[in-house]
């Protein structure tokens, strides 16, 4: 949830963190995965909405993009509900990148 402590470092210093294109390259596990889909079903939300809400609940601003008006409306429909503590923990545990995020230096 916090690659190499970047988010906590920035938040601790009053630096705003933004998830630009937070769905990345349309990663199937994120958009169609069993965990996000199951949590979404419990809230009558999509898996994408679960992923966006998870980011938002971590205190990170979001920038999404779509040409599809329905998707844009769904992107805005993440503010009237919350993920439970247990759901956040499940999502946190399932979100460990095995690579260096593109914004991180490798050397």
CSV table of C-alpha atoms in Angstrom, one decimal:
chain,number,residue,atom,x,y,z
A,1,UNK,CA,0.0,0.0,0.0
A,2,UNK,CA,3.0,2.3,0.5
A,3,UNK,CA,5.8,1.5,-2.0
A,4,UNK,CA,9.1,2.0,-0.3
A,5,UNK,CA,7.3,4.3,2.3
A,6,UNK,CA,6.8,7.1,-0.3
A,7,UNK,CA,3.2,7.8,0.7
A,8,UNK,CA,3.9,8.0,4.4
A,9,UNK,CA,7.0,10.1,3.8
A,10,UNK,CA,5.1,12.6,1.7
A,11,UNK,CA,2.1,12.7,4.0
A,12,UNK,CA,4.3,13.2,7.0
A,13,UNK,CA,5.7,16.4,5.4
A,14,UNK,CA,2.5,17.8,4.1
A,15,UNK,CA,3.2,16.8,0.5
A,16,UNK,CA,0.1,15.9,-1.5
A,17,UNK,CA,0.2,12.5,-3.1
A,18,UNK,CA,-1.8,11.8,-6.2
A,19,UNK,CA,-2.6,8.5,-8.0
A,20,UNK,CA,-2.5,9.5,-11.6
A,21,UNK,CA,-4.0,6.8,-13.8
A,22,UNK,CA,-4.5,4.6,-10.7
A,23,UNK,CA,-5.8,1.6,-12.7
A,24,UNK,CA,-2.5,1.5,-14.4
A,25,UNK,CA,-2.5,-0.7,-17.5
A,26,UNK,CA,-5.9,-2.1,-16.8
A,27,UNK,CA,-4.4,-4.9,-14.7
A,28,UNK,CA,-7.0,-7.7,-14.8
A,29,UNK,CA,-6.5,-8.7,-11.1
A,30,UNK,CA,-7.4,-5.2,-10.1
A,31,UNK,CA,-10.3,-4.6,-12.4
A,32,UNK,CA,-11.7,-8.2,-12.6
A,33,UNK,CA,-10.1,-9.9,-9.6
A,34,UNK,CA,-12.0,-12.1,-7.2
A,35,UNK,CA,-11.2,-10.0,-4.1
A,36,UNK,CA,-12.2,-6.6,-5.5
A,37,UNK,CA,-15.2,-8.1,-7.2
A,38,UNK,CA,-16.4,-9.8,-4.0
A,39,UNK,CA,-15.9,-6.7,-1.9
A,40,UNK,CA,-17.7,-4.6,-4.6
A,41,UNK,CA,-20.6,-7.0,-4.7
A,42,UNK,CA,-21.1,-6.6,-0.9
A,43,UNK,CA,-21.3,-2.8,-1.4
A,44,UNK,CA,-23.2,-2.9,-4.8
A,45,UNK,CA,-20.1,-1.3,-6.4
A,46,UNK,CA,-17.7,-2.4,-9.2
A,47,UNK,CA,-14.3,-3.8,-8.6
A,48,UNK,CA,-12.9,-0.6,-10.1
A,49,UNK,CA,-14.8,1.4,-7.5
A,50,UNK,CA,-13.4,-0.8,-4.8
A,51,UNK,CA,-9.8,-0.2,-6.0
A,52,UNK,CA,-10.4,3.6,-6.3
A,53,UNK,CA,-12.0,3.7,-2.8
A,54,UNK,CA,-9.1,1.8,-1.4
A,55,UNK,CA,-6.7,4.4,-2.7
A,56,UNK,CA,-8.9,7.3,-1.5
A,57,UNK,CA,-9.1,5.8,2.0
A,58,UNK,CA,-5.3,5.7,2.2
A,59,UNK,CA,-5.5,9.5,1.8
A,60,UNK,CA,-4.3,9.7,-1.8
A,61,UNK,CA,-5.9,12.0,-4.3
A,62,UNK,CA,-7.1,10.4,-7.6
A,63,UNK,CA,-7.1,11.4,-11.2
A,64,UNK,CA,-9.0,9.0,-13.5
A,65,UNK,CA,-9.7,9.2,-17.2
A,66,UNK,CA,-12.2,7.6,-19.5
A,67,UNK,CA,-14.1,8.4,-22.7
A,68,UNK,CA,-17.0,6.4,-21.4
A,69,UNK,CA,-19.6,8.5,-19.5
A,70,UNK,CA,-20.8,5.5,-17.5
A,71,UNK,CA,-17.2,4.9,-16.2
A,72,UNK,CA,-16.7,8.5,-15.4
A,73,UNK,CA,-19.9,8.5,-13.3
A,74,UNK,CA,-18.8,5.3,-11.5
A,75,UNK,CA,-15.4,6.9,-10.8
A,76,UNK,CA,-17.3,9.7,-8.9
A,77,UNK,CA,-19.5,7.2,-7.1
A,78,UNK,CA,-16.9,6.3,-4.5
A,79,UNK,CA,-17.5,8.9,-1.9
A,80,UNK,CA,-20.8,7.8,-0.3
A,81,UNK,CA,-19.6,4.6,1.2
A,82,UNK,CA,-16.5,3.2,3.0
A,83,UNK,CA,-14.5,0.0,3.0
A,84,UNK,CA,-14.4,-1.7,6.4
A,85,UNK,CA,-11.2,-2.1,8.4
A,86,UNK,CA,-11.2,-5.8,7.5
A,87,UNK,CA,-11.7,-5.1,3.8
A,88,UNK,CA,-8.9,-2.5,3.8
A,89,UNK,CA,-6.6,-5.1,5.5
A,90,UNK,CA,-7.5,-7.7,2.9
A,91,UNK,CA,-6.8,-5.3,0.0
A,92,UNK,CA,-3.6,-4.1,1.7
A,93,UNK,CA,-2.4,-7.7,2.0
A,94,UNK,CA,-3.1,-8.4,-1.6
A,95,UNK,CA,-1.3,-5.3,-2.9
A,96,UNK,CA,2.4,-5.9,-2.8
A,97,UNK,CA,4.1,-5.0,-6.1
A,98,UNK,CA,6.9,-7.4,-7.0
A,99,UNK,CA,8.6,-4.7,-9.1
A,100,UNK,CA,9.8,-1.1,-8.6
A,101,UNK,CA,7.0,1.3,-9.3
A,102,UNK,CA,7.7,3.4,-12.4
A,103,UNK,CA,8.3,6.5,-10.4
A,104,UNK,CA,11.0,4.9,-8.3
A,105,UNK,CA,14.7,4.9,-9.2
A,106,UNK,CA,16.4,1.6,-9.6
A,107,UNK,CA,19.9,2.8,-8.6
